[in-house]
Amino acid sequence: NNVIFSTLDAWKPVLQQAKDISRHVSNTGVNAARVFEQNSRQLAADVKDVANSNVNTSTTTKDSTHH
């Protein structure tokens, strides 16, 4: 029994390190997903702004040529 308990005690730091590493990897994945979401939203907003700008420019140009 002493051998089993000493072996288990020896594994505790290794298991703790594995737990810490897996938490770090998980947090890295969550952060990457958050950044991807923010960048996707920003890109979509920028594309929408450019599309609206092009429509406004096109409408203004057509209106000014007909006057």
PDB file of C-alpha atoms in Angstrom:
ATOM      1  CA  ASN A   1       0.000   0.000   0.000  1.00  0.00           C
ATOM      2  CA  ASN A   2       2.823   2.402   0.780  1.00  0.00           C
ATOM      3  CA  VAL A   3       4.236   1.919  -2.720  1.00  0.00           C
ATOM      4  CA  ILE A   4       0.871   2.677  -4.295  1.00  0.00           C
ATOM      5  CA  PHE A   5       0.372   5.835  -2.245  1.00  0.00           C
ATOM      6  CA  SER A   6       3.909   7.048  -2.856  1.00  0.00           C
ATOM      7  CA  THR A   7       3.446   6.457  -6.597  1.00  0.00           C
ATOM      8  CA  LEU A   8       0.186   8.406  -6.531  1.00  0.00           C
ATOM      9  CA  ASP A   9       1.870  11.229  -4.627  1.00  0.00           C
ATOM     10  CA  ALA A  10       4.642  11.284  -7.212  1.00  0.00           C
ATOM     11  CA  TRP A  11       2.082  11.673 -10.012  1.00  0.00           C
ATOM     12  CA  LYS A  12       0.245  14.624  -8.405  1.00  0.00           C
ATOM     13  CA  PRO A  13       2.594  17.342  -9.757  1.00  0.00           C
ATOM     14  CA  VAL A  14       2.535  15.781 -13.229  1.00  0.00           C
ATOM     15  CA  LEU A  15      -1.250  15.654 -13.234  1.00  0.00           C
ATOM     16  CA  GLN A  16      -1.459  19.227 -11.946  1.00  0.00           C
ATOM     17  CA  GLN A  17       0.868  20.380 -14.711  1.00  0.00           C
ATOM     18  CA  ALA A  18      -1.222  18.529 -17.312  1.00  0.00           C
ATOM     19  CA  LYS A  19      -4.343  20.188 -15.893  1.00  0.00           C
ATOM     20  CA  ASP A  20      -2.707  23.626 -16.050  1.00  0.00           C
ATOM     21  CA  ILE A  21      -1.526  23.064 -19.612  1.00  0.00           C
ATOM     22  CA  SER A  22      -4.951  21.883 -20.770  1.00  0.00           C
ATOM     23  CA  ARG A  23      -6.533  24.955 -19.145  1.00  0.00           C
ATOM     24  CA  HIS A  24      -4.017  27.171 -20.938  1.00  0.00           C
ATOM     25  CA  VAL A  25      -4.707  25.474 -24.285  1.00  0.00           C
ATOM     26  CA  SER A  26      -8.446  25.839 -23.723  1.00  0.00           C
ATOM     27  CA  ASN A  27      -8.094  29.538 -22.865  1.00  0.00           C
ATOM     28  CA  THR A  28      -5.968  30.041 -25.962  1.00  0.00           C
ATOM     29  CA  GLY A  29      -8.715  28.472 -28.079  1.00  0.00           C
ATOM     30  CA  VAL A  30     -11.387  30.625 -26.449  1.00  0.00           C
ATOM     31  CA  ASN A  31      -9.318  33.771 -26.979  1.00  0.00           C
ATOM     32  CA  ALA A  32      -8.674  32.850 -30.619  1.00  0.00           C
ATOM     33  CA  ALA A  33     -12.399  32.314 -31.169  1.00  0.00           C
ATOM     34  CA  ARG A  34     -13.176  35.664 -29.528  1.00  0.00           C
ATOM     35  CA  VAL A  35     -10.651  37.494 -31.722  1.00  0.00           C
ATOM     36  CA  PHE A  36     -11.993  35.724 -34.822  1.00  0.00           C
ATOM     37  CA  GLU A  37     -15.547  36.761 -33.923  1.00  0.00           C
ATOM     38  CA  GLN A  38     -14.527  40.385 -33.334  1.00  0.00           C
ATOM     39  CA  ASN A  39     -12.573  40.525 -36.589  1.00  0.00           C
ATOM     40  CA  SER A  40     -15.443  38.932 -38.511  1.00  0.00           C
ATOM     41  CA  ARG A  41     -17.903  41.479 -37.139  1.00  0.00           C
ATOM     42  CA  GLN A  42     -15.547  44.347 -37.937  1.00  0.00           C
ATOM     43  CA  LEU A  43     -14.965  43.050 -41.458  1.00  0.00           C
ATOM     44  CA  ALA A  44     -18.711  42.664 -42.030  1.00  0.00           C
ATOM     45  CA  ALA A  45     -19.309  46.215 -40.785  1.00  0.00           C
ATOM     46  CA  ASP A  46     -16.530  47.573 -43.009  1.00  0.00           C
ATOM     47  CA  VAL A  47     -17.899  45.742 -46.057  1.00  0.00           C
ATOM     48  CA  LYS A  48     -21.368  47.102 -45.310  1.00  0.00           C
ATOM     49  CA  ASP A  49     -19.974  50.638 -44.986  1.00  0.00           C
ATOM     50  CA  VAL A  50     -18.124  50.337 -48.297  1.00  0.00           C
ATOM     51  CA  ALA A  51     -21.223  48.943 -50.014  1.00  0.00           C
ATOM     52  CA  ASN A  52     -23.344  51.799 -48.642  1.00  0.00           C
ATOM     53  CA  SER A  53     -20.693  54.303 -49.670  1.00  0.00           C
ATOM     54  CA  ASN A  54     -20.644  52.905 -53.198  1.00  0.00           C
ATOM     55  CA  VAL A  55     -24.450  53.074 -53.416  1.00  0.00           C
ATOM     56  CA  ASN A  56     -24.454  56.667 -52.147  1.00  0.00           C
ATOM     57  CA  THR A  57     -21.689  57.676 -54.575  1.00  0.00           C
ATOM     58  CA  SER A  58     -23.478  55.987 -57.456  1.00  0.00           C
ATOM     59  CA  THR A  59     -26.792  57.658 -56.580  1.00  0.00           C
ATOM     60  CA  THR A  60     -25.143  61.063 -56.148  1.00  0.00           C
ATOM     61  CA  THR A  61     -23.341  60.748 -59.479  1.00  0.00           C
ATOM     62  CA  LYS A  62     -26.538  59.759 -61.301  1.00  0.00           C
ATOM     63  CA  ASP A  63     -28.496  62.583 -59.660  1.00  0.00           C
ATOM     64  CA  SER A  64     -25.870  65.190 -60.481  1.00  0.00           C
ATOM     65  CA  THR A  65     -25.616  64.166 -64.147  1.00  0.00           C
ATOM     66  CA  HIS A  66     -29.362  64.482 -64.688  1.00  0.00           C
ATOM     67  CA  HIS A  67     -29.527  68.102 -63.472  1.00  0.00           C
TER      68      HIS A  67
END
